[in-house]
mmCIF file of C-alpha atoms and ligand atoms in Angstrom:
data_model
loop_
_atom_site.group_PDB
_atom_site.id
_atom_site.type_symbol
_atom_site.label_atom_id
_atom_site.label_comp_id
_atom_site.label_asym_id
_atom_site.label_seq_id
_atom_site.Cartn_x
_atom_site.Cartn_y
_atom_site.Cartn_z
ATOM 1 C CA MET A 275 -0.065 -0.015 -0.001
ATOM 2 C CA ALA A 276 1.345 3.471 -1.050
ATOM 3 C CA GLN A 277 2.395 5.770 1.881
ATOM 4 C CA GLN A 278 -0.368 8.025 1.229
ATOM 5 C CA GLU A 279 -3.028 5.343 1.609
ATOM 6 C CA TYR A 280 -1.898 5.317 5.351
ATOM 7 C CA ILE A 281 -3.399 8.436 6.935
ATOM 8 C CA LEU A 282 -1.661 7.684 10.225
ATOM 9 C CA GLN A 283 1.654 5.858 10.727
ATOM 10 C CA LEU A 284 3.430 5.138 14.042
ATOM 11 C CA GLN A 285 7.047 4.194 13.271
ATOM 12 C CA ASN A 286 9.061 2.349 15.894
ATOM 13 C CA VAL A 287 7.469 4.648 18.688
ATOM 14 C CA VAL A 288 8.817 4.461 22.241
ATOM 15 C CA LYS A 289 7.550 6.442 25.123
ATOM 16 C CA ARG A 290 9.164 6.221 28.454
ATOM 17 C CA PHE A 291 8.040 7.972 31.828
ATOM 18 C CA GLY A 292 11.140 7.570 33.974
ATOM 19 C CA GLY A 293 11.554 3.888 34.529
ATOM 20 C CA ILE A 294 8.161 2.987 32.906
ATOM 21 C CA THR A 295 8.105 2.119 29.173
ATOM 22 C CA ALA A 296 4.436 2.857 28.165
ATOM 23 C CA SER A 297 5.177 2.180 24.425
ATOM 24 C CA ASN A 298 7.919 -0.123 23.402
ATOM 25 C CA ASP A 299 8.931 0.065 19.601
ATOM 26 C CA ILE A 300 5.219 0.339 18.414
ATOM 27 C CA THR A 301 4.598 0.332 14.565
ATOM 28 C CA ILE A 302 1.063 0.913 13.377
ATOM 29 C CA ASN A 303 -0.261 1.861 10.052
ATOM 30 C CA VAL A 304 -3.777 3.056 9.715
ATOM 31 C CA PRO A 305 -5.296 2.902 6.173
ATOM 32 C CA ARG A 306 -7.368 5.980 5.147
ATOM 33 C CA GLY A 307 -11.054 5.393 5.451
ATOM 34 C CA SER A 308 -10.736 2.487 7.975
ATOM 35 C CA ILE A 309 -12.035 1.924 11.351
ATOM 36 C CA TYR A 310 -9.018 0.839 13.288
ATOM 37 C CA GLY A 311 -9.139 -0.697 16.774
ATOM 38 C CA ILE A 312 -6.581 -0.653 19.575
ATOM 39 C CA ILE A 313 -7.228 -3.014 22.490
ATOM 40 C CA GLY A 314 -5.314 -4.236 25.356
ATOM 41 C CA PRO A 315 -5.504 -4.653 29.170
ATOM 42 C CA ASN A 316 -5.580 -1.616 31.602
ATOM 43 C CA GLY A 317 -2.121 0.130 31.525
ATOM 44 C CA ALA A 318 -1.190 -1.522 28.100
ATOM 45 C CA GLY A 319 -0.233 1.937 26.800
ATOM 46 C CA LYS A 320 -3.416 2.698 24.560
ATOM 47 C CA THR A 321 -4.086 6.229 25.863
ATOM 48 C CA THR A 322 -0.303 6.956 25.586
ATOM 49 C CA LEU A 323 -0.560 6.301 22.005
ATOM 50 C CA PHE A 324 -3.345 8.775 21.603
ATOM 51 C CA ASN A 325 -1.467 11.448 23.592
ATOM 52 C CA MET A 326 1.516 11.083 21.285
ATOM 53 C CA ILE A 327 -0.567 11.343 18.165
ATOM 54 C CA THR A 328 -2.313 14.437 19.324
ATOM 55 C CA GLY A 329 0.758 16.089 20.683
ATOM 56 C CA VAL A 330 0.113 16.015 24.395
ATOM 57 C CA TYR A 331 3.429 14.102 24.611
ATOM 58 C CA ASP A 332 6.342 13.819 22.062
ATOM 59 C CA THR A 333 7.668 10.464 21.425
ATOM 60 C CA THR A 334 10.885 9.341 23.323
ATOM 61 C CA GLU A 335 12.007 7.754 20.140
ATOM 62 C CA GLY A 336 10.286 6.984 16.742
ATOM 63 C CA LYS A 337 7.957 9.032 14.474
ATOM 64 C CA VAL A 338 4.342 9.775 14.265
ATOM 65 C CA LEU A 339 3.366 10.579 10.611
ATOM 66 C CA PHE A 340 0.003 12.108 9.694
ATOM 67 C CA GLU A 341 -0.645 12.107 5.975
ATOM 68 C CA GLY A 342 3.027 11.353 5.364
ATOM 69 C CA GLN A 343 4.194 14.361 7.477
ATOM 70 C CA GLN A 344 5.852 14.045 10.933
ATOM 71 C CA VAL A 345 3.724 15.425 13.615
ATOM 72 C CA ASN A 346 5.270 14.387 16.892
ATOM 73 C CA GLY A 347 6.907 17.405 18.547
ATOM 74 C CA LEU A 348 4.268 19.685 17.082
ATOM 75 C CA PRO A 349 1.870 21.536 19.576
ATOM 76 C CA THR A 350 -1.479 20.068 20.000
ATOM 77 C CA HIS A 351 -3.332 22.984 18.328
ATOM 78 C CA VAL A 352 -1.137 22.648 15.190
ATOM 79 C CA ILE A 353 -1.926 18.961 15.014
ATOM 80 C CA ALA A 354 -5.593 19.500 15.574
ATOM 81 C CA ALA A 355 -5.519 22.071 12.705
ATOM 82 C CA ARG A 356 -4.078 19.364 10.379
ATOM 83 C CA GLY A 357 -7.188 17.480 10.866
ATOM 84 C CA ILE A 358 -7.041 15.076 13.965
ATOM 85 C CA ALA A 359 -9.731 15.189 16.587
ATOM 86 C CA ARG A 360 -10.178 13.013 19.720
ATOM 87 C CA THR A 361 -12.658 12.349 22.457
ATOM 88 C CA PHE A 362 -11.595 11.344 26.032
ATOM 89 C CA GLN A 363 -12.325 8.520 28.528
ATOM 90 C CA ASN A 364 -14.249 10.973 30.605
ATOM 91 C CA ILE A 365 -16.913 13.011 29.093
ATOM 92 C CA ARG A 366 -15.836 16.616 28.525
ATOM 93 C CA LEU A 367 -18.735 18.527 27.471
ATOM 94 C CA PHE A 368 -19.867 22.011 28.439
ATOM 95 C CA GLY A 369 -22.691 20.596 30.642
ATOM 96 C CA ASP A 370 -24.619 23.969 31.182
ATOM 97 C CA LEU A 371 -24.627 24.767 27.427
ATOM 98 C CA SER A 372 -27.201 23.551 25.020
ATOM 99 C CA VAL A 373 -26.496 20.593 22.562
ATOM 100 C CA TYR A 374 -26.297 23.199 19.677
ATOM 101 C CA ASP A 375 -23.966 25.545 21.450
ATOM 102 C CA ASN A 376 -21.529 22.760 22.392
ATOM 103 C CA LEU A 377 -21.286 21.962 18.654
ATOM 104 C CA LEU A 378 -21.099 25.724 17.647
ATOM 105 C CA THR A 379 -18.033 26.363 20.141
ATOM 106 C CA ALA A 380 -16.183 23.536 18.277
ATOM 107 C CA CYS A 381 -16.920 24.953 14.857
ATOM 108 C CA GLN A 382 -15.027 28.149 15.917
ATOM 109 C CA LYS A 383 -11.832 26.419 14.967
ATOM 110 C CA ASN A 384 -12.815 27.200 11.199
ATOM 111 C CA ILE A 385 -13.336 30.842 11.789
ATOM 112 C CA THR A 386 -10.827 33.245 10.331
ATOM 113 C CA TYR A 387 -12.256 36.620 10.898
ATOM 114 C CA GLY A 388 -10.585 38.984 13.331
ATOM 115 C CA LEU A 389 -11.596 41.058 16.264
ATOM 116 C CA LEU A 390 -12.472 44.029 14.151
ATOM 117 C CA ASP A 391 -14.705 42.056 11.852
ATOM 118 C CA GLY A 392 -16.501 40.902 14.964
ATOM 119 C CA ILE A 393 -16.935 44.280 16.359
ATOM 120 C CA LEU A 394 -17.997 45.867 13.045
ATOM 121 C CA ARG A 395 -20.185 42.746 12.116
ATOM 122 C CA THR A 396 -18.500 42.928 8.665
ATOM 123 C CA GLU A 397 -19.760 40.671 5.747
ATOM 124 C CA LYS A 398 -16.719 38.252 6.343
ATOM 125 C CA CYS A 399 -17.953 37.822 9.933
ATOM 126 C CA ARG A 400 -21.625 37.389 9.052
ATOM 127 C CA SER A 401 -21.066 34.942 6.217
ATOM 128 C CA GLN A 402 -18.685 32.847 8.400
ATOM 129 C CA GLU A 403 -21.120 32.768 11.303
ATOM 130 C CA ARG A 404 -24.087 31.835 8.963
ATOM 131 C CA GLU A 405 -21.974 29.087 7.427
ATOM 132 C CA SER A 406 -21.006 27.650 10.927
ATOM 133 C CA ARG A 407 -24.693 27.726 12.034
ATOM 134 C CA GLU A 408 -25.668 25.856 8.823
ATOM 135 C CA PHE A 409 -22.750 23.390 9.276
ATOM 136 C CA CYS A 410 -24.036 22.718 12.951
ATOM 137 C CA ASP A 411 -27.606 22.243 11.734
ATOM 138 C CA ARG A 412 -26.503 19.785 9.164
ATOM 139 C CA LEU A 413 -24.288 18.042 11.769
ATOM 140 C CA LEU A 414 -27.076 17.702 14.297
ATOM 141 C CA GLU A 415 -29.296 16.130 11.780
ATOM 142 C CA GLU A 416 -26.535 13.638 10.612
ATOM 143 C CA VAL A 417 -25.775 12.542 14.161
ATOM 144 C CA GLY A 418 -29.523 12.249 15.160
ATOM 145 C CA LEU A 419 -29.398 14.969 17.759
ATOM 146 C CA SER A 420 -31.707 17.610 16.086
ATOM 147 C CA ASP A 421 -34.692 16.944 18.484
ATOM 148 C CA GLN A 422 -32.304 17.682 21.444
ATOM 149 C CA ARG A 423 -30.561 20.745 20.125
ATOM 150 C CA GLN A 424 -31.956 23.083 22.948
ATOM 151 C CA GLN A 425 -31.402 20.598 25.807
ATOM 152 C CA ARG A 426 -28.598 21.252 28.220
ATOM 153 C CA ALA A 427 -25.693 18.690 27.619
ATOM 154 C CA ASN A 428 -25.820 17.461 31.197
ATOM 155 C CA ASN A 429 -29.459 16.558 30.822
ATOM 156 C CA LEU A 430 -28.916 14.208 27.904
ATOM 157 C CA PRO A 431 -28.943 10.486 28.673
ATOM 158 C CA TYR A 432 -25.415 8.907 28.806
ATOM 159 C CA GLY A 433 -25.471 7.473 25.348
ATOM 160 C CA MET A 434 -26.472 10.769 23.907
ATOM 161 C CA GLN A 435 -23.785 12.629 25.743
ATOM 162 C CA ARG A 436 -21.225 10.320 24.300
ATOM 163 C CA ARG A 437 -22.703 10.896 20.752
ATOM 164 C CA LEU A 438 -22.615 14.735 21.332
ATOM 165 C CA GLU A 439 -18.901 14.440 22.228
ATOM 166 C CA ILE A 440 -18.129 12.636 19.070
ATOM 167 C CA ALA A 441 -20.396 15.136 17.068
ATOM 168 C CA ARG A 442 -18.324 17.922 18.742
ATOM 169 C CA ALA A 443 -15.081 16.287 17.503
ATOM 170 C CA LEU A 444 -16.529 16.196 13.992
ATOM 171 C CA ALA A 445 -17.519 19.814 14.221
ATOM 172 C CA THR A 446 -13.808 20.542 13.782
ATOM 173 C CA ARG A 447 -14.059 18.854 10.441
ATOM 174 C CA PRO A 448 -11.346 16.231 11.061
ATOM 175 C CA LYS A 449 -9.869 13.663 8.659
ATOM 176 C CA LEU A 450 -8.957 11.314 11.571
ATOM 177 C CA ILE A 451 -10.998 10.957 14.773
ATOM 178 C CA LEU A 452 -9.534 9.193 17.857
ATOM 179 C CA LEU A 453 -12.178 7.834 20.173
ATOM 180 C CA ASP A 454 -10.858 6.718 23.687
ATOM 181 C CA GLU A 455 -13.349 4.157 25.176
ATOM 182 C CA PRO A 456 -16.432 5.782 23.709
ATOM 183 C CA ALA A 457 -18.443 2.715 24.985
ATOM 184 C CA ALA A 458 -17.177 2.814 28.564
ATOM 185 C CA GLY A 459 -20.169 2.521 30.967
ATOM 186 C CA MET A 460 -22.755 1.594 28.238
ATOM 187 C CA ASN A 461 -25.150 -1.288 28.320
ATOM 188 C CA GLU A 462 -25.525 -3.542 25.414
ATOM 189 C CA GLU A 463 -28.388 -1.611 23.687
ATOM 190 C CA GLU A 464 -26.328 1.531 24.020
ATOM 191 C CA SER A 465 -23.188 0.046 22.700
ATOM 192 C CA ASP A 466 -24.988 -1.503 19.795
ATOM 193 C CA LYS A 467 -26.302 1.938 18.803
ATOM 194 C CA LEU A 468 -22.785 3.319 19.226
ATOM 195 C CA SER A 469 -21.312 0.833 16.908
ATOM 196 C CA GLU A 470 -23.966 1.712 14.380
ATOM 197 C CA PHE A 471 -23.269 5.412 14.804
ATOM 198 C CA ILE A 472 -19.495 5.054 14.376
ATOM 199 C CA ARG A 473 -20.064 3.123 11.163
ATOM 200 C CA GLU A 474 -22.372 5.914 9.914
ATOM 201 C CA ILE A 475 -20.092 8.717 10.665
ATOM 202 C CA ARG A 476 -17.260 6.976 8.864
ATOM 203 C CA GLU A 477 -19.440 6.957 5.645
ATOM 204 C CA LYS A 478 -21.288 10.166 5.992
ATOM 205 C CA LYS A 479 -18.345 12.349 7.134
ATOM 206 C CA ASP A 480 -15.534 10.529 5.167
ATOM 207 C CA VAL A 481 -13.480 10.273 8.186
ATOM 208 C CA THR A 482 -10.906 7.592 9.441
ATOM 209 C CA VAL A 483 -11.645 6.297 12.945
ATOM 210 C CA VAL A 484 -9.160 4.955 15.560
ATOM 211 C CA ILE A 485 -10.968 3.471 18.566
ATOM 212 C CA ILE A 486 -9.766 2.230 21.781
ATOM 213 C CA ASP A 487 -12.284 0.156 23.792
ATOM 214 C CA HIS A 488 -12.688 -2.589 26.166
ATOM 215 C CA HIS A 489 -16.075 -3.522 24.698
ATOM 216 C CA MET A 490 -15.192 -6.420 22.427
ATOM 217 C CA ASP A 491 -18.604 -6.681 20.921
ATOM 218 C CA VAL A 492 -18.042 -2.997 19.582
ATOM 219 C CA ILE A 493 -14.518 -3.549 18.515
ATOM 220 C CA MET A 494 -15.239 -6.855 16.689
ATOM 221 C CA ALA A 495 -18.264 -5.550 15.073
ATOM 222 C CA ILE A 496 -16.874 -2.322 13.574
ATOM 223 C CA CYS A 497 -13.091 -2.509 13.055
ATOM 224 C CA ASP A 498 -11.364 -3.436 9.707
ATOM 225 C CA GLN A 499 -8.125 -3.870 11.536
ATOM 226 C CA ILE A 500 -7.068 -4.265 15.151
ATOM 227 C CA SER A 501 -3.725 -3.848 17.142
ATOM 228 C CA VAL A 502 -3.445 -5.574 20.429
ATOM 229 C CA LEU A 503 -1.081 -3.924 23.059
ATOM 230 C CA ASN A 504 0.329 -5.758 26.166
ATOM 231 C CA PHE A 505 2.688 -4.188 28.706
ATOM 232 C CA GLY A 506 3.496 -1.390 26.065
ATOM 233 C CA THR A 507 4.367 -3.799 23.324
ATOM 234 C CA LEU A 508 2.444 -4.775 20.149
ATOM 235 C CA LEU A 509 1.262 -8.297 20.766
ATOM 236 C CA ALA A 510 -0.616 -8.857 17.453
ATOM 237 C CA GLU A 511 -2.225 -7.081 14.599
ATOM 238 C CA GLY A 512 -4.901 -8.299 12.185
ATOM 239 C CA LYS A 513 -8.523 -8.463 11.283
ATOM 240 C CA PRO A 514 -11.149 -9.097 14.109
ATOM 241 C CA ASP A 515 -11.391 -12.955 13.268
ATOM 242 C CA GLU A 516 -7.684 -13.273 13.364
ATOM 243 C CA ILE A 517 -7.348 -11.444 16.596
ATOM 244 C CA GLN A 518 -10.205 -13.401 18.168
ATOM 245 C CA ASN A 519 -8.502 -16.676 17.241
ATOM 246 C CA ASN A 520 -4.936 -15.649 18.147
ATOM 247 C CA PRO A 521 -3.732 -17.831 21.199
ATOM 248 C CA GLU A 522 -1.522 -15.138 22.545
ATOM 249 C CA VAL A 523 -4.275 -12.535 22.555
ATOM 250 C CA ILE A 524 -6.731 -14.930 24.193
ATOM 251 C CA SER A 525 -4.290 -15.696 27.005
ATOM 252 C CA ALA A 526 -3.130 -12.074 27.374
ATOM 253 C CA TYR A 527 -6.475 -10.270 27.178
ATOM 254 C CA LEU A 528 -9.531 -11.865 25.623
ATOM 255 C CA GLY A 529 -9.508 -14.795 27.973
ATOM 256 C CA VAL A 530 -9.335 -12.535 31.019
ATOM 257 C CA ASP A 531 -12.650 -11.417 32.649
ATOM 258 C CA GLU A 532 -12.963 -7.631 32.917
HETATM 259 N N1 LIG B 800 1.978 11.091 32.464
HETATM 260 C C1 LIG B 800 2.506 9.734 32.879
HETATM 261 N N2 LIG B 800 3.410 9.687 33.772
HETATM 262 C C2 LIG B 800 3.848 8.478 34.326
HETATM 263 N N3 LIG B 800 3.379 7.333 33.838
HETATM 264 C C3 LIG B 800 2.355 7.437 32.883
HETATM 265 C C4 LIG B 800 1.823 8.610 32.432
HETATM 266 N N4 LIG B 800 0.935 8.376 31.470
HETATM 267 C C5 LIG B 800 0.803 6.983 31.439
HETATM 268 N N5 LIG B 800 1.678 6.498 32.360
HETATM 269 C C6 LIG B 800 1.865 4.929 32.599
HETATM 270 O O1 LIG B 800 2.064 4.402 31.265
HETATM 271 C C7 LIG B 800 1.488 3.131 31.120
HETATM 272 C C8 LIG B 800 0.369 3.071 30.094
HETATM 273 O O2 LIG B 800 -0.673 3.957 30.450
HETATM 274 P P1 LIG B 800 -1.902 4.217 29.464
HETATM 275 O O3 LIG B 800 -2.786 5.141 30.127
HETATM 276 O O4 LIG B 800 -1.372 4.519 28.214
HETATM 277 O O5 LIG B 800 -2.668 2.774 29.541
HETATM 278 P P2 LIG B 800 -4.110 2.341 28.716
HETATM 279 O O6 LIG B 800 -3.839 1.105 28.069
HETATM 280 O O7 LIG B 800 -4.664 3.465 28.161
HETATM 281 O O8 LIG B 800 -4.915 2.014 30.144
HETATM 282 P P3 LIG B 800 -6.471 1.959 30.528
HETATM 283 O O9 LIG B 800 -7.082 1.004 29.664
HETATM 284 O O10 LIG B 800 -6.523 1.759 31.955
HETATM 285 O O11 LIG B 800 -6.921 3.319 30.073
HETATM 286 C C9 LIG B 800 0.726 2.870 32.656
HETATM 287 O O12 LIG B 800 1.878 2.093 33.460
HETATM 288 C C10 LIG B 800 0.629 4.315 33.171
HETATM 289 O O13 LIG B 800 0.694 4.297 34.558
#
């Protein structure tokens, strides 16, 4: 596969925190347009990978490439502007704002008018604000939250809050979205809906998805490819059926009750 077919590449990535090696020589290639799963027991180094991809941490060794360009070492906002968005293990919405305003604030990333345009309400300002509102209206429709647009985010059911978080990440118009345990705390019905939702956004928003989760039903249902981490190292990589039948994975992870 040509390099540009991989939207994200981790090349021999190492991350050490003092004496702890959280990532040990990790190489992962994520094909553009795929849903890519990263699984592994608690403390295996999954979130550390997301933190290196988004610039929260630089790598100790190795490179992170986004669309063929090295991004490790760049500030988080520069990486976000290149087209990478993420959600977090714990929900980070503006709880007192409406669903719509949560999306609108995320849209501000795409606004280019200056302070003076804002004060004078120039045509540039008005047209960009109009465009943002139309974009948020469409996004609400696409993610199935139109009926809840005026509700406070805190008042949404849990599954809907997770959906809004993902929608807010999508409002930055990313090419790649990183989802850190989006199904955490969900029951079976909620996680089934989430799986369907993630598949839908991949299609509708033309976005590549990398997902960390402990819900194997979600991971196995939606991922094209999966990497398994264990104690910071890459234990296995493959399609869902290959991972499910890999004896090393079974003994390290899948066989262990959560
Ligand atoms: N900022 C940090 N300073 C020191 N150690 C850290 C730091 N961040 C992560 N670690 C350590 O790195 C290892 C991997 O942590 P990480 O959070 O990446 O695991 P994880 O696979 O995401 O776990 P979980 O499934 O519990 O979220 C752990 O031993 C953790 O304690």
